[in-house]
Coordinates of C-alpha atoms in Angstrom, one line a residue:
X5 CA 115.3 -4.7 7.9
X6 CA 113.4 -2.0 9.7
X7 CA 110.2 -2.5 11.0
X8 CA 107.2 -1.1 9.8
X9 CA 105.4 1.1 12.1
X10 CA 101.9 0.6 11.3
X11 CA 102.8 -3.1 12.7
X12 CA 103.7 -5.1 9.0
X13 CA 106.7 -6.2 7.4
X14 CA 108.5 -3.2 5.4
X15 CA 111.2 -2.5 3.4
X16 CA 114.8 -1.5 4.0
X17 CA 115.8 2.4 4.5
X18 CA 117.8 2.2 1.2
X19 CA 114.6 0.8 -0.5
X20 CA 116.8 -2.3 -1.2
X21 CA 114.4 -5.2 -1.9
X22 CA 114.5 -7.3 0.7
X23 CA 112.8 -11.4 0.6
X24 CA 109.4 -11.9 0.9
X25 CA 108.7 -8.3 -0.7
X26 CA 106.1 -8.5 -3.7
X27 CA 107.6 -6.9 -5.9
X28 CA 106.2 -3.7 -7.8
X29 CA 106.4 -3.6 -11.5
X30 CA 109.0 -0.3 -12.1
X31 CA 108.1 2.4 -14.1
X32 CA 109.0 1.6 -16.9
X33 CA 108.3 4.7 -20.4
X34 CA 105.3 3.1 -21.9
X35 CA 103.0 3.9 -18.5
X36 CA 103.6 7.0 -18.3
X37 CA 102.6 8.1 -22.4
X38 CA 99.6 5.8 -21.9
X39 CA 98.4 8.0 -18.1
X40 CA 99.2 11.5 -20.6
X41 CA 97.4 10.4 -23.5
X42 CA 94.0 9.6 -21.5
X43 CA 94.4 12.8 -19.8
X44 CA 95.2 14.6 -22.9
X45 CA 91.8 12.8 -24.0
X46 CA 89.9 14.0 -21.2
X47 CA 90.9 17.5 -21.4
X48 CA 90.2 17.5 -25.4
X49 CA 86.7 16.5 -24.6
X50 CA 84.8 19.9 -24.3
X51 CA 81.8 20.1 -22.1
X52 CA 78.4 21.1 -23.5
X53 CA 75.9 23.3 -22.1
X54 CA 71.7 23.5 -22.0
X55 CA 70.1 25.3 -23.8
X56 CA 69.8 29.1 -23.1
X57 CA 66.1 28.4 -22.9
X58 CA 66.6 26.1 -19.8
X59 CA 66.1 29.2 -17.4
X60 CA 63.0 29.0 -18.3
X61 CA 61.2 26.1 -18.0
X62 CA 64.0 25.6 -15.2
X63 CA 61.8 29.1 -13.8
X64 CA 58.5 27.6 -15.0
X65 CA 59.0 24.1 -13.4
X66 CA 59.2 26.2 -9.6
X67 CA 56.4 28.3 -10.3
X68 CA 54.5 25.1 -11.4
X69 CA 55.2 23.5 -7.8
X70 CA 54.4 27.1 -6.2
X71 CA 51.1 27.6 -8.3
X72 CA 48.6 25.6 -5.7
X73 CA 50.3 26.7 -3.0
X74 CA 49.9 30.1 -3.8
X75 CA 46.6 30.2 -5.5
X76 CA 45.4 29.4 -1.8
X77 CA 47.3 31.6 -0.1
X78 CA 46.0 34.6 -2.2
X79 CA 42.2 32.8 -2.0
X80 CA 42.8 32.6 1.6
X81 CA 44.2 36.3 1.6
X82 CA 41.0 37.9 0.3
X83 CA 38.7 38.5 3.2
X84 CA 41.5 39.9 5.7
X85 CA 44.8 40.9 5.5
X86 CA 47.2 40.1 2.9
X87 CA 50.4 39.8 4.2
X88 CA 49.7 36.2 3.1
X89 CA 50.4 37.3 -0.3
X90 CA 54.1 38.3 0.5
X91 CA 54.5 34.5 0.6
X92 CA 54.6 34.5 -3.2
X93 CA 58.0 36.6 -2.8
X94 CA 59.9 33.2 -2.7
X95 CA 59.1 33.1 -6.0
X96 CA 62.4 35.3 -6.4
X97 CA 64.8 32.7 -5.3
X98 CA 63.5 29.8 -7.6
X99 CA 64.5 32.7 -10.6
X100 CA 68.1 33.2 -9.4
X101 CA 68.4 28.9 -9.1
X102 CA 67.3 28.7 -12.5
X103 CA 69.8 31.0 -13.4
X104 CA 72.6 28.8 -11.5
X105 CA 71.6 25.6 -12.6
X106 CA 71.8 26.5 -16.3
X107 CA 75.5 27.8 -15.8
X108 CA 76.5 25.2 -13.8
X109 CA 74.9 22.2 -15.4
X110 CA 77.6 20.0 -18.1
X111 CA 77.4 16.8 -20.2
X112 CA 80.3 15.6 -22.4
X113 CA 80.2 13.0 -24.6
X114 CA 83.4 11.0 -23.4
X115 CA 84.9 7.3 -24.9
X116 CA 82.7 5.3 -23.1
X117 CA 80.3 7.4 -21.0
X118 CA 78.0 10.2 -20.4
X119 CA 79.5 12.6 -17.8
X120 CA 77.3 15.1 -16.5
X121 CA 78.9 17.9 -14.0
X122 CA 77.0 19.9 -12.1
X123 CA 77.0 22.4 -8.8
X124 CA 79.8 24.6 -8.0
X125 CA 79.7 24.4 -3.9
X126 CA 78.4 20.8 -3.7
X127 CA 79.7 19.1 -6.9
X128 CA 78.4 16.5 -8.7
X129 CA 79.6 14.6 -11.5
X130 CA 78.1 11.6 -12.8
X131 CA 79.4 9.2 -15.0
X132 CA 76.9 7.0 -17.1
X133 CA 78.7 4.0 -19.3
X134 CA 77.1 4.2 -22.8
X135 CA 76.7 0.3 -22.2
X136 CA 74.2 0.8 -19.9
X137 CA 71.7 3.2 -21.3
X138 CA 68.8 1.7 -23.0
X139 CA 66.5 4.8 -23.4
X140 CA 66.8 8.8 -23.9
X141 CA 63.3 9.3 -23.5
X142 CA 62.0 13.2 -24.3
X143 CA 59.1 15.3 -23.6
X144 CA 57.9 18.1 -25.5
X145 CA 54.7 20.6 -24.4
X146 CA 53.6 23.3 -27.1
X147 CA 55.9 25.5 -25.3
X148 CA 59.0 23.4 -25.9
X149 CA 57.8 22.5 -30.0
X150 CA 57.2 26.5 -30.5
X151 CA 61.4 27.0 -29.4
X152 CA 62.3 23.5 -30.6
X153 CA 64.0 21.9 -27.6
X154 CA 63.1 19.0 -25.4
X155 CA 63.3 17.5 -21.7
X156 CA 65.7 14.2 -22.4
X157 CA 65.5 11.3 -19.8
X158 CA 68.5 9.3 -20.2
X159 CA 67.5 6.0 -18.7
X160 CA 69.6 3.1 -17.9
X161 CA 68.2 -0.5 -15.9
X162 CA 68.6 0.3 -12.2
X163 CA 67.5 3.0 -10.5
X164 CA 63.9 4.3 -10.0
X165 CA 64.2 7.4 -11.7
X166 CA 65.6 8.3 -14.6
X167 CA 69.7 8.4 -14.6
X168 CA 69.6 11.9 -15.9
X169 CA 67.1 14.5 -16.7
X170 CA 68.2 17.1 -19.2
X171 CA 65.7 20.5 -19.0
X172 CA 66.4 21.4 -21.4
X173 CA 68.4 20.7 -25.2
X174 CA 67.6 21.7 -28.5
X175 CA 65.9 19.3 -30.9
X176 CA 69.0 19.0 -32.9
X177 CA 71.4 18.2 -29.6
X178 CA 69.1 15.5 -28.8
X179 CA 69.5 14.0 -31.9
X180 CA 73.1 14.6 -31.7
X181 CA 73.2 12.7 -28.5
X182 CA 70.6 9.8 -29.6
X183 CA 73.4 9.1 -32.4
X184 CA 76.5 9.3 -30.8
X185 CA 75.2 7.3 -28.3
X186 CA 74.3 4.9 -30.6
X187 CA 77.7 4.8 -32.5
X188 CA 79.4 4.7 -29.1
X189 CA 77.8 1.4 -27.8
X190 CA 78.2 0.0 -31.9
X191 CA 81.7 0.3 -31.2
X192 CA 82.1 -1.0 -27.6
X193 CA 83.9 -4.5 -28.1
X194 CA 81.7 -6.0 -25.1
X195 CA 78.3 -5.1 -26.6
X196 CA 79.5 -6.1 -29.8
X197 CA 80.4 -9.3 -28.9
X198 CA 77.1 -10.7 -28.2
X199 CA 75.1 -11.5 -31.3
X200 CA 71.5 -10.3 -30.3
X201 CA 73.5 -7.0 -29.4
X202 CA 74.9 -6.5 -32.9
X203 CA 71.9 -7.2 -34.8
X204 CA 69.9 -4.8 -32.7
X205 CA 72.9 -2.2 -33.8
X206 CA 72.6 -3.4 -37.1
X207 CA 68.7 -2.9 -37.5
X208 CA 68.7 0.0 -35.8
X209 CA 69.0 2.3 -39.3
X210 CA 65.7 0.2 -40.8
X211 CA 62.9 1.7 -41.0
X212 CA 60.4 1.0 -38.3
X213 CA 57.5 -1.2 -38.5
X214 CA 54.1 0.3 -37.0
X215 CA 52.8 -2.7 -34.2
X216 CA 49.7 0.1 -33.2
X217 CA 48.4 3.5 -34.3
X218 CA 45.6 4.1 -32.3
X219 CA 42.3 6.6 -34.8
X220 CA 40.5 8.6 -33.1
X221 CA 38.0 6.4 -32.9
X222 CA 39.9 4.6 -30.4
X223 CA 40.7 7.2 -28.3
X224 CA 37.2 8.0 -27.2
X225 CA 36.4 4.1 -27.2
X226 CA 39.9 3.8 -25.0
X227 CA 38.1 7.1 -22.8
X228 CA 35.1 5.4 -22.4
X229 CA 36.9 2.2 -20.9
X230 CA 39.3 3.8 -19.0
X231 CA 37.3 6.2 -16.8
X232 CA 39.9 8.8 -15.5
X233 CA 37.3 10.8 -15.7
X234 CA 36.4 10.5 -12.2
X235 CA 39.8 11.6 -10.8
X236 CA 38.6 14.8 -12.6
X237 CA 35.4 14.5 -10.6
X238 CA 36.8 13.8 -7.6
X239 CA 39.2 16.8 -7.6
X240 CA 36.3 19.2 -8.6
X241 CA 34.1 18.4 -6.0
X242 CA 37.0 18.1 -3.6
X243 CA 37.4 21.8 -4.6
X244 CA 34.0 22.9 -4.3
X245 CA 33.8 21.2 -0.8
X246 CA 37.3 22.6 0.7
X247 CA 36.4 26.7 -0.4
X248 CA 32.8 26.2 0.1
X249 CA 32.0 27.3 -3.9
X250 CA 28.7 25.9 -3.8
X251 CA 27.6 28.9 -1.3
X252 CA 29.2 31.2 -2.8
X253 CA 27.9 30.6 -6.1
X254 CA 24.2 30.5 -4.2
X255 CA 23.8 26.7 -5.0
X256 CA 22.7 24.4 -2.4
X257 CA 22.4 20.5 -3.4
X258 CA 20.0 19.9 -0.4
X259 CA 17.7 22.6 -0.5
X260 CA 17.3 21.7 -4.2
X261 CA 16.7 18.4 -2.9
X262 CA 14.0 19.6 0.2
X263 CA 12.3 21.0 -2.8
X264 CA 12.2 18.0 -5.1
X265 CA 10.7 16.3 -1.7
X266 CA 7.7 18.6 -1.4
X267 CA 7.3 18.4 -5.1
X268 CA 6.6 14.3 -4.8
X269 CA 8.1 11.6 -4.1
X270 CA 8.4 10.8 -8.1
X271 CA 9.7 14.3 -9.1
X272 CA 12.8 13.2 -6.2
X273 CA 13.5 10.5 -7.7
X274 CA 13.4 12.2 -11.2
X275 CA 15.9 14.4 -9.9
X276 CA 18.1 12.1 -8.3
X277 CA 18.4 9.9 -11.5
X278 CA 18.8 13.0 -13.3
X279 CA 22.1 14.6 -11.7
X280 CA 23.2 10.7 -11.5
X281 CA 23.2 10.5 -15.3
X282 CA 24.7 13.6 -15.4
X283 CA 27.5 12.8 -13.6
X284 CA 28.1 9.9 -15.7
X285 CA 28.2 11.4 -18.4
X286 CA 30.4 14.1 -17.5
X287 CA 32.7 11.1 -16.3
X288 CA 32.6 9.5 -19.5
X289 CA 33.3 12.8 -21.3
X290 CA 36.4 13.9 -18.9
X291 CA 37.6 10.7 -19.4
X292 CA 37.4 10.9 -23.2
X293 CA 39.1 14.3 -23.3
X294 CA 41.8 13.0 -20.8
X295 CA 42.5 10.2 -23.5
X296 CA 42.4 12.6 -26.6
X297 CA 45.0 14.8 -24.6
X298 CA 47.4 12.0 -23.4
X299 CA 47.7 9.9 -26.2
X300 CA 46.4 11.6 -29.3
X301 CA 49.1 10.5 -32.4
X302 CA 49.8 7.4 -30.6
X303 CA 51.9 4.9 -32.4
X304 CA 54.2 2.1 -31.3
X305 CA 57.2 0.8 -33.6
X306 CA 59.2 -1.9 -33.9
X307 CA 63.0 -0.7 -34.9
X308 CA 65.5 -3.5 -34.3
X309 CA 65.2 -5.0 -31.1
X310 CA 63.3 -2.0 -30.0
X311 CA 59.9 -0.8 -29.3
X312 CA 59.4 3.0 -29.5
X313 CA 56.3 5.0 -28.8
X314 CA 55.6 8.7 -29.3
X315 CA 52.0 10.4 -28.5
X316 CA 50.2 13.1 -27.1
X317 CA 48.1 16.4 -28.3
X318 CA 49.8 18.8 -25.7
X319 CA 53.0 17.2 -24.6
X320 CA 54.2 14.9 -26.9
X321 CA 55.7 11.2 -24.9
X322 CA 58.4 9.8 -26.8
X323 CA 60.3 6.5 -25.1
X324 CA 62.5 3.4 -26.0
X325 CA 61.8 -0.1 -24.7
X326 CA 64.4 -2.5 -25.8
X327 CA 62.8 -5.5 -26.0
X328 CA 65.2 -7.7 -24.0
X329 CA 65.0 -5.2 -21.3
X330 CA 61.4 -6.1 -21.1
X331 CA 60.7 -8.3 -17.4
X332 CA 56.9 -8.9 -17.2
X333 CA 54.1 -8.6 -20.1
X334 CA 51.0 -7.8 -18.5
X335 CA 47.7 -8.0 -20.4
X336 CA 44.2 -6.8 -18.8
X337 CA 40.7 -6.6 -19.9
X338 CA 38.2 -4.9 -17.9
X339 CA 34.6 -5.9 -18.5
X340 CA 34.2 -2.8 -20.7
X341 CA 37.2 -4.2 -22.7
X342 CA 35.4 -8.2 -23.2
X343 CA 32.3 -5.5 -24.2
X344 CA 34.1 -4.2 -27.1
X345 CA 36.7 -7.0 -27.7
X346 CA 39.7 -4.9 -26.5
X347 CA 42.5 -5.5 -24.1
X348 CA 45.3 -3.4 -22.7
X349 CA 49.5 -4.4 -23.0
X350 CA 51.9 -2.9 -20.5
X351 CA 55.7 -4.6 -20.1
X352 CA 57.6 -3.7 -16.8
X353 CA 61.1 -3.2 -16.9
X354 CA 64.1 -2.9 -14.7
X355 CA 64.7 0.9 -14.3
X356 CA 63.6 3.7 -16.7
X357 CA 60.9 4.5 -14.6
X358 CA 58.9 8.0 -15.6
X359 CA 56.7 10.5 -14.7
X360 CA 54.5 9.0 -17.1
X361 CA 54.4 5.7 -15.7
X362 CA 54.0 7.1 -11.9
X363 CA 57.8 6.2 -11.2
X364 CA 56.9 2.6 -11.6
X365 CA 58.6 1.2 -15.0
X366 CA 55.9 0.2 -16.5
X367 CA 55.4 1.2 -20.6
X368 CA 51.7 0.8 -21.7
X369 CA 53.1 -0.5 -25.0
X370 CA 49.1 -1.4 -25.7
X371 CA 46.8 1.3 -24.1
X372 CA 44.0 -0.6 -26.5
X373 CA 44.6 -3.4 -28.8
X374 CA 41.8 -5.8 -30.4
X375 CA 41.6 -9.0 -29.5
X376 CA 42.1 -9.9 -33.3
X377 CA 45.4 -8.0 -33.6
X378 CA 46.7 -9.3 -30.1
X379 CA 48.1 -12.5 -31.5
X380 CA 50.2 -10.8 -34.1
X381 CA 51.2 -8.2 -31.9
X382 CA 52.5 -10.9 -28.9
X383 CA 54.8 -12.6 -32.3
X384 CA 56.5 -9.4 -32.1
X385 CA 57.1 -8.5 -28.7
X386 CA 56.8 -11.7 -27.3
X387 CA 57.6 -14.5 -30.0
X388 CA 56.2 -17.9 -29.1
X389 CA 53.6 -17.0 -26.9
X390 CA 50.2 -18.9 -27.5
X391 CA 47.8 -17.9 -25.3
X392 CA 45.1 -20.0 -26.7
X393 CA 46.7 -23.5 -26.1
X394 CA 48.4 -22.9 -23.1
X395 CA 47.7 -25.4 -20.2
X396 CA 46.6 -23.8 -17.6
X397 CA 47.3 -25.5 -13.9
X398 CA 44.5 -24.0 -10.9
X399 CA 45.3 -23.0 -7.4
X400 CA 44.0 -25.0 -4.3
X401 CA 40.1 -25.5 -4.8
X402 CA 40.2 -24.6 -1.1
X403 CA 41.0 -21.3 -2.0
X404 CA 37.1 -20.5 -2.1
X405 CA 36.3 -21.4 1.3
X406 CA 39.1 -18.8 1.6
X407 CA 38.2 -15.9 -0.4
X408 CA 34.6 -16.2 0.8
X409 CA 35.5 -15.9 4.7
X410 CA 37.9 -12.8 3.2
X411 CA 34.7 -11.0 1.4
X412 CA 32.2 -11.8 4.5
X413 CA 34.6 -10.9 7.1
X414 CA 34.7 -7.4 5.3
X415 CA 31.1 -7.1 4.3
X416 CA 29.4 -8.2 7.0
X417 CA 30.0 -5.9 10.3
X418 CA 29.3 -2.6 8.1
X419 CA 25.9 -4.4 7.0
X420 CA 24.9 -5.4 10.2
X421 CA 25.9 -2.1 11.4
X422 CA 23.6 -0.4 9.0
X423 CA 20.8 -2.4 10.0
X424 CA 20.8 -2.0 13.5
X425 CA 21.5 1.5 13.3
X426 CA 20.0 2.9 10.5
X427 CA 17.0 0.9 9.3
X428 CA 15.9 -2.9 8.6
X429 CA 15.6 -1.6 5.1
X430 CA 18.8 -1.4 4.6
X431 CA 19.1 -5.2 4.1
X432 CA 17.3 -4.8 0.9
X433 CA 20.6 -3.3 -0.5
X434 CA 23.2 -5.4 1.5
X435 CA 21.7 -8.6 0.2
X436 CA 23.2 -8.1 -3.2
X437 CA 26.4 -6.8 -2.0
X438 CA 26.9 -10.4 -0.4
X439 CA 25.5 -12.1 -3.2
X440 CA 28.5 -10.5 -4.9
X441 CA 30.8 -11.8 -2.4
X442 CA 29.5 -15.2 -3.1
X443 CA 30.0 -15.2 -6.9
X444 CA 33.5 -13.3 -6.8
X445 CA 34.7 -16.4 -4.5
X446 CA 33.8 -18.5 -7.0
X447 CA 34.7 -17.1 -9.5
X448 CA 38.1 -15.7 -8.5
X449 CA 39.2 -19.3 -7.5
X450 CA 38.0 -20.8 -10.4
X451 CA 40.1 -17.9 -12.8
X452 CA 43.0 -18.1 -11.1
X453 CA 45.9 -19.9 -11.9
X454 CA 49.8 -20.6 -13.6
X455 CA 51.0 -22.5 -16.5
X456 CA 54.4 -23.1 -17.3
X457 CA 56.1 -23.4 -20.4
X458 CA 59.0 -24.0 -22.3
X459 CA 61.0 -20.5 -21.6
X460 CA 57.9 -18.9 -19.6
X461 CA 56.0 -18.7 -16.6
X462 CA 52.3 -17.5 -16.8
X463 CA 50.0 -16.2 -13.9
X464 CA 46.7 -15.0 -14.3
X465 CA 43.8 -14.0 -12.1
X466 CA 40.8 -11.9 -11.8
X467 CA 37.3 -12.6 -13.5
X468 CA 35.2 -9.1 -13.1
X469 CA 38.8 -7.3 -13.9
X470 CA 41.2 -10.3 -15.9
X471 CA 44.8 -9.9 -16.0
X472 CA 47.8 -12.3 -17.3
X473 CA 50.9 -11.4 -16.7
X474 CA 54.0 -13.8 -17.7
X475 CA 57.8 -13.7 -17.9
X476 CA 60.8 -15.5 -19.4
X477 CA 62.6 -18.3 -17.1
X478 CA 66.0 -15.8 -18.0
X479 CA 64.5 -12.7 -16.4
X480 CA 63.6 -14.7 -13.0
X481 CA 65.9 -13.3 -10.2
X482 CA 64.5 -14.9 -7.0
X483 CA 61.7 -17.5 -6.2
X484 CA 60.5 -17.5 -2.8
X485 CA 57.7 -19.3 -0.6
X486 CA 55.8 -16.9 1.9
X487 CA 53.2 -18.7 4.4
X488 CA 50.8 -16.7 6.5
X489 CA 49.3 -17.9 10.4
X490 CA 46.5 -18.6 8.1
X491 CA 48.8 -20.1 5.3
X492 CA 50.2 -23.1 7.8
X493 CA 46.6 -24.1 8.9
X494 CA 45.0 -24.4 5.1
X495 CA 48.3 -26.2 4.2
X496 CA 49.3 -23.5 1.5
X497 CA 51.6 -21.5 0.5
X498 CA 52.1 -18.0 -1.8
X499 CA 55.3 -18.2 -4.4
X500 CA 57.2 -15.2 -5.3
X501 CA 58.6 -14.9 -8.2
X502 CA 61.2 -11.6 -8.7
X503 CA 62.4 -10.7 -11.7
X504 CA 65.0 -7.7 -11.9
X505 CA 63.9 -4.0 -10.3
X506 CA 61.8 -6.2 -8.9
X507 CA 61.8 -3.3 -6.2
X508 CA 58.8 -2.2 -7.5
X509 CA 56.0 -5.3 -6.8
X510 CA 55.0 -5.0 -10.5
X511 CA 57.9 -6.9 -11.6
X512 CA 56.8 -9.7 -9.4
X513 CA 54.3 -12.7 -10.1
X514 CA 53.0 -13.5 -7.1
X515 CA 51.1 -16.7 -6.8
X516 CA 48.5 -17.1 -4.0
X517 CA 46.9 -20.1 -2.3
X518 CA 49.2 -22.6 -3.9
X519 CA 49.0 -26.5 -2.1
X520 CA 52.1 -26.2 0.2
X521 CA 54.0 -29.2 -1.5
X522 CA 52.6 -28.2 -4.9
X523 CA 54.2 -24.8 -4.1
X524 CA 57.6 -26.1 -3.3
X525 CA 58.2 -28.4 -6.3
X526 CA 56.9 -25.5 -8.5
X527 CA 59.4 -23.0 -6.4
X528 CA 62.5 -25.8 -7.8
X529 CA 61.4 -26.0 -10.9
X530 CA 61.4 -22.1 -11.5
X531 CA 65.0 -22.0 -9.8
X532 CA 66.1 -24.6 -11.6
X533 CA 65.2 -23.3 -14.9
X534 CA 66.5 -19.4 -13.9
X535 CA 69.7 -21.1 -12.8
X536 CA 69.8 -23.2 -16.4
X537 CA 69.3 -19.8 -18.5
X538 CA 71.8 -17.1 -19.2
X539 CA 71.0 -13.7 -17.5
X540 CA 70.7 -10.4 -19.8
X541 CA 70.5 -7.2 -19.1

């Protein structure tokens, strides 16, 4: 027998089986039809293209990430030169990539998968199993309504961003693609197999039942609570401050404020409660319109197994949560929210993160919910969870002493500071701020705390600003103890509990100033029970 030379055992010149050969399975006339007729498969699938209208928005969505950018090159430009300006001429090449991406861009609608080809110098082609998608999210602005197409999102569980993003289809391919997908998966025999699976499939042509439609009414109560108004604020002024506006404009805050001073010390303090309410108020407004704008229309259905949401006045939202794909519930009230008996429901889940969600994963399923509807809402998204009798287990009582070293430790050098620096006065206003510190160790140690049911894990914490967030025993992925210099004297520990994409730290529950050996039997427990129940994607 002659030797190999790459150093291993070979086979005879004559290719005459020789012993201790594995032997190959010959060639034998059923492999060969079987390798023609997938190709012949492959080639009969015929690639489909954007829409023509993709250059577009393809051309719009450059000049979107050009517009600051130039806006203060040409501001900057106007008191000298303007070669500045000439700066706006790469414009040009985002119009010619448009172009190229929208001949270059593919999807075909294969057996089992979503293959999308794209590039013609650096190629890419990416194959998506049907199996895996759980959302084709789309967007549409007033633009994208008035020529009926739509940005998709196809969305599977890993990943944090969005599998594929089509810009842009037509209204009628999207639908196109939301059923064939649909009838793809139906028939895959592994998704078919498992029962929850093929009831999902089987519900899926029902009619939906409405868990939420938010009135307008709610939308300026959910504005008032929410207060994004101030990132509107903040930006304005930010403005005015960077390009001096104030000047220009002939406005100046303190000489208006010099002449409130030689007016009287009452008509200062008029004024200065004046523009404060004014501010306020303009908060409250912005944040009103910013609510109006974002979710106006809102409405969450239950179809099947799923939860899908559409809303918005401008650019309409439209998403899929499958509700076994759901990891953590989160549920948060705000004082404003125990004011008007309201609360606010988000789920995490692995993947399918959004612009919309700020890349996270996170679906506000809830953006404002009463207090009286919230039971019925959990029996459908989250059967069996009862809120009101659940046992609730506190962390280590030493966790005050804790959390009030924290709050003086942070409070107190700036305080001093001010005193000693600025004026004994001062200590008339940092005497609250530590009388804060006191309650909010209290109190925090006194809300927080787990409970642990059946199929669940609950966490909850907070007092000023409450939140609960709990997850299944099946969606746990990792529990871990974490212990801190400061940890190992106090005898505690922190437990970690991960479910999947739990890249992201909002899919985690993360349990502070636990009793160390408290921590560990609970950190067995939590494995025990993830190791007793059946993952599912």
């Amino acid at each position: 027998m002659a030797s190999d030379p790459r150093g291993g055992e070979g086979v005879s010149p004559a290719g005459e089986p020789q012993p201790g050969d594995i032997p190959l399975p010959a060639p034998g006339p059923e492999t060969l039809p079987n390798i023609s007729e997938s190709v012949a498969a492959e080639a009969s699938v015929k690639d489909k293209r954007l829409h023509p209208s993709s250059i577009l928005f393809l051309l719009l969505s450059g000049v979107k990430s050009l517009i600051l950018p130039g806006l203060f090159v040409l501001f900057a430009a106007r008191g000298g030169s303007r070669y500045e300006a000439w700066i706006m001429i790469f414009i040009i090449p985002y119009t010619f990539g448009a172009i190229f991406r929208y001949l270059t861009y593919r999807y075909a609608f294969h057996d089992a998968e979503l293959v999308i080809r794209k590039g013609v110098l650096f190629r890419n082609q990416r194959h998506i199993p049907y199996s895996r998608i759980h959302n084709i999210g789309s967007v549409q602005n007033p633009l994208h309504r008035m020529l009926r197409v739509a940005e998709v999102r196809v969305e599977t569980a890993g990943g944090q961003e969005p599998e594929a993003s089509l810009k842009v289809l037509s209204v009628e391919a999207l639908e196109e693609m939301r059923q064939r997908i649909r009838r793809a998966k139906a028939a895959l025999p592994a998704a078919a197999a498992e029962a929850d699976d093929a009831a999902a499939m089987a519900e899926e042509e029902l009619p939906g039942r409405v868990l939420l439609a938010m009135s307008p009414g709610d939308l300026v109560l959910h504005g008032l609570i929410d207060n994004r108004g101030m990132l509107v604020v903040g930006a304005f002024l930010g403005l005015l401050w960077q390009f001096d506006l104030l000047d220009r404009l002939g406005f100046d805050p303190r000489q208006l404020w010099a002449q409130a001073q030689d007016a009287g010390t009452m008509r200062a303090v008029a004024v200065a409660i004046s523009l404060l309410v004014t501010l306020v108020v303009a908060i409250r407004l912005l944040s009103i319109v910013w609510s109006v704008v974002k979710l106006w229309g809102y409405r969450l259905q239950k179809v099947g197994r799923e939860l899908r949401s559409r809303g918005g006045l401008l650019t309409q939202v439209s998403t899929t949560v499958p509700l076994h794909r759901i990891q953590v519930l989160t549920l948060r009230e705000k004082i404003l929210h125990r004011l008007f008996g309201r609360l606010e429901v988000s789920a995490d889940t692995a993947g399918g993160s959004s612009e919309e969600s700020g890349g996270s994963g996170r679906q506000n399923l809830a953006p404002l919910i009463s207090r009286e509807s919230l039971p019925d809402f959990l029996a459908e998204v989250e059967p069996g969870v009862d809120l009101e009798n659940t046992e609730w287990q506190r962390i280590d009582p030493r966790a005050t002493t804790r959390l009030l070293r924290r709050g003086l430790f942070v409070t107190l050098p700036p305080s001093a500071a001010l005193v000693y620096f600025v004026s004994p006065w001062t200590l008339l206003a940092t005497v609250p701020i530590l009388a804060l510190v006191v309650v909010d160790a209290f109190r925090e140690s006194i809300r927080r705390g787990y409970a642990c049911t059946d199929d669940r894990v609950f966490y909850r914490s907070g007092w000023w600003s409450r939140r609960i967030s709990l997850a299944r025993y099946s969606k746990i992925q990792a529990v871990s103890l974490t212990e801190s210099p400061f940890d190992r004297r106090w005898q505690m520990r922190d437990l970690q509990i991960d479910t999947a994409g739990a890249g992201s730290s909002l899919q985690r529950l993360h349990i502070r100033y636990l009793p160390a050996e408290r921590a560990r039997e609970l950190m067995d427990f939590l494995a025990a029970r993830a190791a007793e129940t059946k993952f599912r994607w």
